[in-house]
Coordinates of C-alpha atoms in Angstrom, one line a residue:
Chain A
M49 CA -233.0 85.0 80.5
L50 CA -232.0 85.0 84.2
K51 CA -234.4 85.0 86.9
L52 CA -234.8 84.4 90.9
P53 CA -234.4 80.9 92.2
H54 CA -237.7 79.2 94.0
H55 CA -236.3 77.6 96.7
Q56 CA -233.6 79.6 98.5
V57 CA -234.0 79.0 101.9
A58 CA -230.4 80.6 103.3
G59 CA -227.8 83.2 102.1
H60 CA -228.3 86.4 100.5
Q61 CA -231.4 86.6 98.3
A62 CA -231.9 88.6 95.0
G63 CA -234.9 90.5 94.3
N64 CA -236.0 94.1 95.1
G65 CA -233.0 95.5 93.6
K66 CA -230.8 93.3 95.8
L67 CA -227.9 91.4 95.1
G68 CA -228.5 87.4 94.8
P69 CA -228.3 84.3 93.0
L70 CA -229.8 83.9 89.8
I71 CA -230.9 80.8 87.9
D72 CA -231.6 79.9 84.1
D73 CA -233.6 77.7 82.2
S74 CA -230.6 75.5 81.5
G75 CA -230.4 74.2 85.2
R76 CA -227.8 76.7 86.2
F77 CA -227.2 78.7 89.4
Y78 CA -225.4 82.1 89.2
K79 CA -224.0 83.1 92.5
P80 CA -222.4 86.7 92.6
L81 CA -218.8 86.6 93.7
Q82 CA -218.5 88.5 97.1
G83 CA -216.4 91.2 96.6
D84 CA -214.1 90.8 99.4
E85 CA -211.8 87.6 100.0
R86 CA -214.9 85.4 100.5
G87 CA -215.6 85.6 96.6
S88 CA -212.2 84.6 95.4
N89 CA -211.9 82.1 98.0
E90 CA -214.9 80.0 97.1
V91 CA -213.8 80.2 93.5
A92 CA -210.6 79.1 94.5
F93 CA -212.3 76.0 96.7
Y94 CA -214.3 75.0 93.3
T95 CA -211.2 75.2 91.3
S96 CA -209.3 73.0 93.6
F97 CA -212.2 70.6 94.6
S98 CA -212.9 69.9 90.7
S99 CA -209.6 69.2 89.3
N100 CA -208.5 67.3 92.9
T101 CA -208.4 63.6 91.7
R102 CA -208.1 62.4 95.2
I103 CA -212.0 63.1 95.7
P104 CA -213.6 59.6 95.3
D105 CA -217.2 59.9 93.0
H106 CA -219.5 58.8 95.8
I107 CA -218.3 62.1 97.6
R108 CA -218.2 64.3 94.7
R109 CA -221.8 64.0 94.1
F110 CA -222.6 65.6 97.4
F111 CA -221.1 68.9 96.0
P112 CA -222.8 70.8 93.5
T113 CA -221.4 71.0 89.8
F114 CA -219.1 73.5 89.0
H115 CA -219.3 75.2 85.6
G116 CA -216.3 78.1 86.1
T117 CA -217.4 82.1 86.7
Q118 CA -219.1 83.9 84.3
L119 CA -219.8 87.5 84.0
V120 CA -223.6 88.3 84.2
E121 CA -226.0 91.3 84.5
A122 CA -226.2 91.4 88.4
S123 CA -229.7 91.1 90.2
D124 CA -229.3 94.4 91.7
G125 CA -229.2 96.2 88.5
S126 CA -225.5 97.3 89.3
G127 CA -224.5 96.1 85.8
L128 CA -221.9 92.9 84.8
L129 CA -220.7 91.3 87.6
P130 CA -218.5 88.1 88.0
H131 CA -220.6 85.3 89.3
L132 CA -219.9 81.5 90.2
V133 CA -221.8 79.0 87.9
L134 CA -223.3 76.2 89.5
G135 CA -225.5 73.1 89.0
D136 CA -229.0 74.4 90.3
L137 CA -229.9 71.9 93.2
T138 CA -233.7 72.3 92.8
V139 CA -233.9 71.7 89.0
G140 CA -236.3 69.2 88.0
R141 CA -237.6 68.8 91.6
V142 CA -241.6 69.5 92.4
N143 CA -242.3 71.2 95.4
P144 CA -239.2 70.1 97.5
S145 CA -239.1 70.6 101.1
I146 CA -235.9 71.9 102.0
M147 CA -233.3 72.4 105.1
D148 CA -230.4 74.1 105.4
I149 CA -227.8 73.5 108.3
K150 CA -224.8 75.1 109.0
I151 CA -222.1 72.6 110.1
G152 CA -219.5 72.9 112.8
S153 CA -219.5 74.2 116.5
R154 CA -217.1 76.8 115.0
T155 CA -217.7 78.7 112.1
W156 CA -214.6 80.8 111.9
P157 CA -211.2 79.8 110.2
P158 CA -208.2 80.1 112.6
Q159 CA -206.8 82.6 110.1
A160 CA -209.7 84.8 109.9
S161 CA -209.3 88.6 110.9
E162 CA -210.0 89.3 114.5
D163 CA -213.3 91.4 113.7
Y164 CA -214.3 88.5 111.9
I165 CA -213.5 85.6 114.3
E166 CA -215.4 87.9 116.9
K167 CA -218.3 88.4 115.3
C168 CA -218.8 84.8 114.2
L169 CA -218.1 83.7 117.6
K170 CA -220.7 86.1 118.9
K171 CA -223.2 84.6 116.6
D172 CA -222.0 80.9 117.1
R173 CA -222.7 81.7 120.9
K174 CA -226.2 83.3 120.4
T175 CA -227.4 80.6 118.2
S176 CA -227.3 76.7 118.9
T177 CA -224.0 76.3 117.0
I178 CA -221.9 76.0 120.1
L179 CA -224.1 73.6 121.8
L180 CA -225.1 71.4 119.2
G181 CA -222.4 71.6 116.8
F182 CA -224.6 73.0 113.9
R183 CA -227.3 75.5 113.3
L184 CA -230.5 75.4 110.9
S185 CA -229.9 78.2 109.0
G186 CA -233.2 78.0 106.7
L187 CA -235.8 75.9 105.9
E188 CA -238.9 75.5 103.6
F189 CA -241.2 72.7 104.1
Y190 CA -243.7 71.8 101.5
S191 CA -247.0 70.8 103.2
Q192 CA -249.8 70.4 100.6
K193 CA -251.4 72.7 97.4
E194 CA -253.0 74.8 100.1
P195 CA -251.2 76.6 102.1
G196 CA -248.2 75.3 100.0
Y197 CA -244.8 76.2 101.7
W198 CA -244.2 76.5 105.4
K199 CA -241.0 78.9 105.8
P200 CA -240.3 80.4 109.2
G201 CA -238.1 83.2 109.6
R202 CA -234.3 82.6 109.8
K203 CA -233.7 84.0 113.3
S204 CA -236.4 81.9 114.8
V205 CA -234.3 78.6 113.5
Q206 CA -230.9 79.5 114.5
N207 CA -231.4 79.4 118.0
L208 CA -233.3 76.5 118.9
S209 CA -233.0 74.4 121.8
P210 CA -232.1 70.4 121.2
E211 CA -236.0 69.6 121.6
G212 CA -236.7 72.6 119.3
V213 CA -234.2 70.9 116.7
K214 CA -236.0 67.7 117.3
L215 CA -239.4 68.9 116.4
V216 CA -238.2 70.7 113.2
L217 CA -236.3 67.3 112.2
R218 CA -239.7 65.4 112.8
N219 CA -241.8 67.9 111.1
F220 CA -239.7 67.8 108.1
V221 CA -240.8 63.8 107.2
S222 CA -244.2 64.3 108.6
S223 CA -247.2 64.4 106.5
N224 CA -249.3 66.6 108.9
T225 CA -247.3 69.4 108.9
T226 CA -249.2 72.5 107.7
N227 CA -248.3 76.1 108.0
E228 CA -246.6 76.1 111.3
L229 CA -244.3 73.7 113.5
E230 CA -246.7 70.8 114.2
K231 CA -246.5 69.6 117.9
K232 CA -247.4 66.1 117.2
P233 CA -245.7 65.2 114.0
D234 CA -246.7 62.0 112.5
C235 CA -243.3 61.2 111.4
S236 CA -244.9 59.0 108.7
F237 CA -241.8 59.9 106.1
A238 CA -239.3 59.2 108.4
S239 CA -238.5 55.8 107.1
I240 CA -238.2 56.7 103.4
V241 CA -236.6 60.0 103.8
Y242 CA -234.0 59.5 106.6
G243 CA -233.9 55.6 106.5
G244 CA -233.2 53.3 103.9
S245 CA -230.0 52.6 101.9
T246 CA -230.7 55.6 99.9
G247 CA -231.8 57.9 102.6
I248 CA -230.5 61.0 104.1
L249 CA -229.0 59.1 107.3
S250 CA -227.3 56.6 104.9
Q251 CA -225.8 59.7 102.6
L252 CA -224.7 61.6 106.0
L253 CA -222.8 58.0 107.2
E254 CA -220.7 58.2 103.8
L255 CA -220.0 61.8 104.4
K256 CA -218.9 60.7 107.8
A257 CA -216.3 58.0 106.9
W258 CA -215.0 60.2 104.2
F259 CA -214.7 63.1 107.1
E260 CA -212.9 60.8 109.2
D261 CA -210.2 60.4 106.9
Q262 CA -209.8 63.3 104.7
T263 CA -207.3 65.7 105.5
I264 CA -207.4 68.0 102.4
Y265 CA -209.9 70.7 103.2
H266 CA -211.5 72.3 106.2
F267 CA -214.8 73.4 105.7
H268 CA -215.8 76.5 107.9
S269 CA -219.3 77.7 107.9
C270 CA -220.4 75.0 105.2
S271 CA -224.0 74.0 105.2
I272 CA -225.5 70.8 104.3
H273 CA -228.6 71.2 102.0
M274 CA -231.2 68.4 102.2
M275 CA -234.1 67.9 100.3
F276 CA -236.9 65.4 99.0
E277 CA -240.3 65.7 97.2
K278 CA -243.2 65.1 99.7
E279 CA -245.7 64.4 96.8
L280 CA -243.7 61.7 95.9
A281 CA -243.6 60.2 99.1
L282 CA -247.6 60.7 99.4
E283 CA -247.9 58.5 96.1
G284 CA -245.6 55.8 97.6
K285 CA -242.9 56.5 95.2
N286 CA -239.1 57.2 95.9
P287 CA -239.2 60.9 97.5
R288 CA -235.5 61.6 95.9
A289 CA -234.0 62.2 99.3
E290 CA -230.7 64.0 98.6
I291 CA -228.0 66.0 100.8
K292 CA -225.5 68.4 99.1
L293 CA -222.8 70.5 100.7
I294 CA -222.9 74.1 100.1
D295 CA -221.0 77.6 100.6
F296 CA -217.4 77.1 100.4
A297 CA -216.1 81.1 101.1
H298 CA -214.6 79.8 104.2
V299 CA -212.9 76.3 103.4
V300 CA -208.9 76.5 103.8
E301 CA -206.3 73.6 103.4
G302 CA -206.4 70.9 106.0
Q303 CA -202.6 70.8 106.7
G304 CA -202.5 67.3 107.4
V305 CA -205.4 67.1 109.8
I306 CA -209.1 66.0 109.7
D307 CA -211.9 68.6 109.8
H308 CA -212.7 67.7 113.3
N309 CA -215.0 70.5 113.6
F310 CA -217.3 69.6 110.6
L311 CA -217.0 66.0 111.7
G312 CA -218.1 66.7 115.1
G313 CA -221.1 68.5 114.2
L314 CA -221.7 66.1 111.4
C315 CA -222.1 63.7 114.3
S316 CA -224.5 65.6 116.4
L317 CA -226.6 65.9 113.3
I318 CA -226.6 62.1 112.7
K319 CA -227.4 61.2 116.1
F320 CA -230.5 63.7 116.0
I321 CA -231.7 62.0 113.0
S322 CA -230.8 58.5 114.0
E323 CA -233.1 59.1 117.2
V324 CA -235.9 60.1 114.6
L325 CA -235.7 56.9 112.9
T326 CA -235.5 54.5 116.2
T327 CA -238.2 56.8 118.2
P328 CA -240.4 58.1 115.6
D329 CA -243.5 58.3 118.1
D330 CA -241.3 59.7 120.9
C331 CA -242.0 63.4 120.5
P332 CA -240.3 65.9 122.5
V333 CA -242.7 67.0 125.3
E334 CA -241.8 70.9 125.6
V335 CA -240.0 73.2 123.4
S336 CA -237.8 75.6 125.5
S337 CA -235.4 78.4 124.6
N338 CA -232.0 77.2 124.8
D339 CA -230.8 78.3 128.6
A340 CA -226.7 77.2 128.7
K341 CA -226.9 78.3 132.5
K342 CA -228.9 75.1 133.6
N343 CA -226.4 72.3 132.6
R344 CA -224.1 72.5 135.7
I345 CA -223.8 68.8 136.8
H346 CA -226.1 68.6 140.0
P347 CA -225.7 64.6 141.3
E348 CA -228.2 63.6 143.6
N349 CA -225.6 62.7 146.4
G350 CA -223.8 65.9 147.6
V351 CA -220.0 66.3 148.5
H352 CA -218.9 64.1 151.7
L353 CA -216.1 65.0 153.2
H354 CA -214.8 61.7 155.3
Chain B
M30 CA -197.6 58.5 154.7
L31 CA -198.7 60.6 151.6
K32 CA -195.8 61.6 149.3
L33 CA -195.3 63.0 145.8
P34 CA -196.3 61.1 142.5
H35 CA -193.8 59.9 140.5
H36 CA -195.3 60.3 137.2
Q37 CA -197.3 63.4 136.8
V38 CA -196.9 65.0 133.3
A39 CA -199.3 67.7 133.4
G40 CA -201.6 70.0 136.0
H41 CA -200.6 71.4 139.5
Q42 CA -197.7 69.5 140.7
A43 CA -196.8 69.4 144.6
G44 CA -193.5 69.8 146.0
N45 CA -191.3 73.0 147.0
G46 CA -194.4 74.3 149.1
K47 CA -196.8 74.1 146.3
L48 CA -200.3 72.5 146.3
G49 CA -200.7 69.7 144.1
P50 CA -201.6 66.1 144.4
L51 CA -200.4 63.2 146.5
I52 CA -200.1 59.3 146.5
D53 CA -200.0 56.5 149.3
D54 CA -198.8 53.3 149.5
S55 CA -202.2 51.6 148.9
G56 CA -202.4 52.8 145.2
R57 CA -204.6 56.0 146.1
F58 CA -204.3 59.5 144.5
Y59 CA -205.2 62.6 146.4
K60 CA -206.2 65.8 144.3
P61 CA -206.7 68.9 146.2
L62 CA -209.8 70.3 145.5
Q63 CA -209.5 73.5 143.6
G64 CA -211.1 76.1 146.0
D65 CA -213.3 77.5 143.3
E66 CA -216.3 76.1 141.2
R67 CA -213.8 73.7 139.7
G68 CA -213.2 71.6 142.5
S69 CA -216.8 71.2 143.4
N70 CA -217.9 70.5 140.0
E71 CA -215.0 67.7 139.6
V72 CA -216.4 66.2 142.7
A73 CA -220.0 66.4 141.3
F74 CA -219.0 64.7 138.2
Y75 CA -217.2 61.7 140.0
T76 CA -220.3 61.7 142.2
S77 CA -222.7 61.5 139.4
F78 CA -220.7 59.4 137.1
S79 CA -220.0 56.4 139.7
S80 CA -223.4 56.3 140.5
N81 CA -224.9 56.4 136.7
T82 CA -226.2 53.2 135.7
R83 CA -226.2 54.0 132.2
I84 CA -222.2 54.1 131.9
P85 CA -221.2 50.6 130.2
D86 CA -218.8 48.6 132.2
H87 CA -216.5 48.5 129.0
I88 CA -216.6 52.5 129.2
R89 CA -216.1 52.8 132.9
R90 CA -212.7 51.1 132.9
F91 CA -211.5 54.2 131.1
F92 CA -212.0 56.1 134.1
P93 CA -210.3 56.5 137.2
T94 CA -211.8 54.6 140.2
F95 CA -213.5 57.0 142.6
H96 CA -213.1 56.8 146.3
G97 CA -214.7 60.2 147.5
T98 CA -213.4 62.9 149.0
Q99 CA -211.4 63.1 152.2
L100 CA -209.4 65.9 154.3
V101 CA -205.7 65.3 154.2
E102 CA -202.4 67.1 155.1
A103 CA -202.2 69.6 152.0
S104 CA -198.8 69.5 149.9
D105 CA -197.9 73.0 150.5
G106 CA -198.2 72.8 154.1
S107 CA -201.4 75.0 154.7
G108 CA -203.1 72.2 156.9
L109 CA -206.1 69.9 156.2
L110 CA -207.7 70.4 152.8
P111 CA -210.3 68.5 150.8
H112 CA -209.2 66.0 148.5
L113 CA -210.9 63.9 145.7
V114 CA -209.3 60.3 146.5
L115 CA -208.9 58.3 143.5
G116 CA -207.2 55.4 142.1
D117 CA -203.3 56.0 141.2
L118 CA -203.3 55.3 137.4
T119 CA -199.4 54.3 137.6
V120 CA -199.5 51.9 140.4
G121 CA -197.7 48.8 139.9
R122 CA -196.2 50.3 136.6
V123 CA -192.4 49.9 135.9
N124 CA -190.8 53.3 134.1
P125 CA -194.1 54.0 132.1
S126 CA -194.1 56.1 129.1
I127 CA -196.9 58.5 129.6
M128 CA -198.6 61.3 127.2
D129 CA -201.2 63.4 128.5
I130 CA -203.6 64.9 125.7
K131 CA -206.4 67.7 126.1
I132 CA -209.0 66.7 123.9
G133 CA -211.6 69.2 121.9
S134 CA -211.0 72.1 119.7
R135 CA -212.8 74.3 122.5
T136 CA -211.8 73.9 126.0
W137 CA -214.4 76.1 127.6
P138 CA -217.9 75.3 128.8
P139 CA -220.7 77.6 127.0
Q140 CA -221.6 78.7 130.4
A141 CA -218.4 79.7 131.8
S142 CA -217.7 83.3 132.9
E143 CA -216.6 86.1 130.0
D144 CA -213.0 86.0 131.5
Y145 CA -212.5 82.5 131.7
I146 CA -213.6 82.3 128.2
E147 CA -211.4 84.6 126.8
K148 CA -208.5 83.2 128.7
C149 CA -209.1 79.7 127.2
L150 CA -210.0 80.7 123.7
K151 CA -206.4 82.8 123.8
K152 CA -204.8 79.5 124.6
D153 CA -206.7 77.3 122.3
R154 CA -205.6 79.7 119.6
K155 CA -202.1 79.9 120.4
T156 CA -201.6 76.4 121.1
S157 CA -202.2 73.5 118.6
T158 CA -206.0 72.9 120.0
I159 CA -207.8 74.9 117.3
L160 CA -206.2 73.2 114.7
L161 CA -205.6 69.8 115.6
G162 CA -208.9 69.6 117.9
F163 CA -206.1 68.6 120.6
R164 CA -202.9 69.5 122.2
L165 CA -200.1 67.4 124.0
S166 CA -200.3 68.7 127.4
G167 CA -197.6 66.8 128.9
L168 CA -195.3 63.6 128.5
E169 CA -192.6 61.7 129.9
F170 CA -190.9 59.0 127.6
Y171 CA -188.9 56.3 129.2
S172 CA -185.8 55.6 127.3
Q173 CA -183.8 53.0 129.1
K174 CA -182.0 52.9 132.5
E175 CA -179.7 55.8 131.3
P176 CA -180.7 59.0 130.7
G177 CA -183.8 57.3 132.2
Y178 CA -186.7 59.8 131.2
W179 CA -187.4 62.5 128.7
K180 CA -189.6 64.9 129.8
P181 CA -189.9 68.1 127.6
G182 CA -191.1 71.7 128.8
R183 CA -195.1 71.7 128.5
K184 CA -195.0 74.9 126.6
S185 CA -193.0 73.3 124.0
V186 CA -195.3 70.4 123.3
Q187 CA -198.4 72.5 123.5
N188 CA -198.2 74.4 120.3
L189 CA -196.9 71.7 118.1
S190 CA -197.5 71.7 114.2
P191 CA -199.4 68.9 112.9
E192 CA -195.7 67.5 111.6
G193 CA -194.4 68.2 115.3
V194 CA -197.3 66.0 116.9
K195 CA -196.6 63.4 114.3
L196 CA -193.2 63.2 115.3
V197 CA -193.8 62.9 118.9
L198 CA -196.5 60.1 118.5
R199 CA -193.9 58.2 116.4
N200 CA -191.1 58.8 119.6
F201 CA -193.8 57.5 121.9
V202 CA -193.5 53.9 120.6
S203 CA -189.8 54.1 119.1
S204 CA -186.7 52.2 120.9
N205 CA -184.4 54.6 119.6
T206 CA -185.7 57.6 121.8
T207 CA -183.3 59.1 124.2
N208 CA -183.2 62.1 125.8
E209 CA -184.5 64.3 123.1
L210 CA -187.0 64.3 120.2
E211 CA -185.1 61.6 117.6
K212 CA -185.8 62.8 114.1
K213 CA -185.7 59.1 112.8
P214 CA -187.8 57.2 115.2
D215 CA -188.2 53.8 114.4
C216 CA -191.4 52.9 115.6
S217 CA -190.8 49.4 116.6
F218 CA -193.4 49.1 119.2
A219 CA -196.1 50.8 117.3
S220 CA -197.9 47.4 116.3
I221 CA -197.9 46.4 120.0
V222 CA -198.8 49.6 121.5
Y223 CA -200.9 51.5 119.4
G224 CA -202.3 48.2 117.2
G225 CA -203.8 45.0 118.1
S226 CA -207.0 44.2 119.9
T227 CA -205.6 45.6 123.2
G228 CA -203.6 48.2 121.9
I229 CA -204.3 52.1 122.3
L230 CA -205.9 52.5 118.8
S231 CA -208.4 49.8 119.7
Q232 CA -209.2 51.5 123.0
L233 CA -209.5 54.7 121.4
L234 CA -212.0 53.4 118.9
E235 CA -214.4 51.8 122.0
L236 CA -214.5 55.3 123.5
K237 CA -215.2 57.1 120.0
A238 CA -218.2 54.6 119.6
W239 CA -219.6 55.7 123.0
F240 CA -219.1 59.5 122.1
E241 CA -220.8 59.0 119.1
D242 CA -224.0 58.2 121.0
Q243 CA -224.0 59.4 124.7
T244 CA -225.5 62.7 125.4
I245 CA -224.9 62.6 129.1
Y246 CA -221.9 64.8 129.6
H247 CA -219.7 67.1 127.8
F248 CA -216.1 66.7 128.5
H249 CA -214.5 70.2 128.3
S250 CA -210.8 70.5 129.0
C251 CA -210.6 66.8 129.6
S252 CA -207.3 64.8 128.8
I253 CA -206.7 61.3 127.7
H254 CA -203.9 60.0 129.7
M255 CA -202.0 57.1 127.6
M256 CA -199.2 55.0 129.2
F257 CA -197.4 51.9 128.5
E258 CA -194.1 50.2 130.0
K259 CA -191.2 49.9 127.5
E260 CA -189.4 47.3 129.3
L261 CA -191.9 44.9 129.1
A262 CA -192.1 45.6 125.2
L263 CA -188.4 45.1 125.0
E264 CA -188.6 41.8 126.9
G265 CA -191.3 40.8 124.0
K266 CA -194.0 40.9 126.5
N267 CA -197.5 42.5 126.6
P268 CA -196.4 46.5 127.2
R269 CA -199.8 47.1 129.2
A270 CA -200.8 49.9 126.6
E271 CA -203.8 51.9 128.7
I272 CA -205.7 54.9 128.0
K273 CA -207.5 56.8 130.9
L274 CA -209.9 59.9 130.5
I275 CA -208.7 62.8 133.4
D276 CA -209.6 66.2 134.5
F277 CA -213.3 66.7 134.9
A278 CA -213.4 69.9 136.4
H279 CA -215.4 71.5 133.3
V280 CA -217.5 68.6 132.6
V281 CA -221.4 69.8 131.9
E282 CA -224.6 67.9 131.1
G283 CA -225.0 67.1 127.7
Q284 CA -228.8 68.2 127.4
G285 CA -229.6 65.6 124.8
V286 CA -226.5 66.2 122.5
I287 CA -223.7 64.2 121.8
D288 CA -220.1 65.9 123.0
H289 CA -219.2 66.6 119.3
N290 CA -216.1 69.0 120.5
F291 CA -214.6 66.0 122.3
L292 CA -215.7 63.3 119.7
G293 CA -214.2 65.6 116.8
G294 CA -210.8 66.2 118.5
L295 CA -210.8 62.2 119.2
C296 CA -211.4 61.2 115.9
S297 CA -208.4 63.6 114.7
L298 CA -206.0 61.9 117.3
I299 CA -207.3 58.6 116.2
K300 CA -206.3 59.4 112.4
F301 CA -202.5 60.6 113.7
I302 CA -202.4 57.3 115.4
S303 CA -203.5 55.2 112.4
E304 CA -201.2 57.0 110.4
V305 CA -198.3 55.6 112.5
L306 CA -199.6 52.3 112.2
T307 CA -200.2 52.2 108.5
T308 CA -196.9 54.1 107.8
P309 CA -194.7 53.7 110.4
D310 CA -191.5 54.0 108.1
D311 CA -192.9 57.5 106.8
C312 CA -191.6 60.1 108.8
P313 CA -192.6 63.8 108.7
V314 CA -189.7 65.5 107.0
E315 CA -189.6 68.9 108.4
V316 CA -190.9 70.1 111.6
S317 CA -192.2 73.6 111.4
S318 CA -193.7 75.7 113.8
N319 CA -197.8 76.2 113.3
D320 CA -198.4 78.7 110.8
A321 CA -201.8 79.4 110.3
K322 CA -201.7 82.2 108.0
K323 CA -200.3 79.5 105.2
N324 CA -203.4 77.6 104.6
R325 CA -205.6 79.8 102.6
I326 CA -206.4 77.5 99.3
H327 CA -204.1 78.3 96.1
P328 CA -205.4 76.1 92.9
E329 CA -203.1 75.7 90.4
N330 CA -205.9 77.2 88.0
G331 CA -206.3 80.7 88.8
V332 CA -210.1 82.4 88.5
H333 CA -211.1 82.4 84.8
L334 CA -213.9 84.9 83.6
H335 CA -215.5 83.9 80.6

């Protein structure tokens, strides 16, 4: 009855005897509970969030539907295991293009163990997280019937330079992307996917307004899942652009403080996407690897001692 | 000719044979150049900033005036040393109340040395920086002729809990603060110091709008200096509330990315100050020390397995 998801771009993946999420035919997504604190913490978040009356409806729609937890046959054949039961984000979608972006320049909660903090910090510094305030964590771009999807390796997208990220964000909304990153993406769907009153930018701005105010939760290592249907766009129809927040294993209470870490990264992403909309023809010239040593300030005028 | 500043609340302080900044009678502030990279980097920033035509005037006013560098007699008697020459922020001010706030949940630039990163990270975790996105780094509240100023130890203000910070921000704009933190501050100057079209909140919001867009500089370990004159407020006059950015030894180039770290911290501070304005009578009940272990999510409903 349960099967492998078609459109998972990040996280643990089931298949070949591995433990990962499953879906059913009724639009539900089964995510195995990680055995350590992460699993129970994610259930605690969904339980708290789903019963929290302070969450406005226009924000709640950015979160997956929560159907509790359930014991189901694990994908790795290890028997019955507890799973989170969520709404399947891609149900009813035809050939969606998907991008997962892990938000925040810090992916660890302050109260995590020293080992965990060290591991996260190392990765945050190695990837684009510290510089950008986010990192691409997985993507799957539909091009057309042949070759189908372009799905680059996760490692290659995690540590892109700012120029590299700009290029990916442009390719996401281009009609001429095939099975690799197009250096001259046409950005022909930018205005209907990113722009407009129901586009991705508008949704991100709604989320931003909430994050400027909410002090309930701090979302460490949480991702924004973006999706639209290119074939609808090609037919001149609404491409059903949609964002969702996913992955709440490291959410903690806000203690009366806004989630400045998530908010900062979100604003950085908003700036990148705004730039695609304002300068759709202005493609990055060169995609260099991220070299952090480069950016000391070198003013034209040197130091003058009088 | 040069003398000790009257109103320095943070940073190295001159006096007793120590090296620190000096002022003169013409409104200039002399900051000794730190011998290592920090000194040259701060000069590089001021030089770059002062000649950068992309900085709008309404933003430039938030920065100290830069008069170059100059060799002057150092305060520690070590002879002539190069100093940054800046506008003295407190010139013409009568008994100003001052608060310095170091902005950002990360105080280290990505390209710093491992030793420096480790040192900063340790301090960021020990103080309120990681949780709040900023930390109070020094303050000096004028109360009245007697006892004059309340100037608590820097260490005591750096690691305040969110409730502690709320209390300090309320005391800053209260008439009943004397020589200690008043548990029931009256917030009687909140609306004229924080509020209004020329108040501190309005200035912070202008700065925020710039930080949502600018990708020129990343301001690590930079502080916001806030100031107003209580005696003017008591006389019903405009209390000359003003913010300035200070301390640019760790500014680096933005590489086409917004300064999400500064922006996040700034938004957190804005939220705290907005709360004083919207609920001036709603004082924090208890000022506990910052206990990061407390904030795992504990929903009322536990985990249910079906």
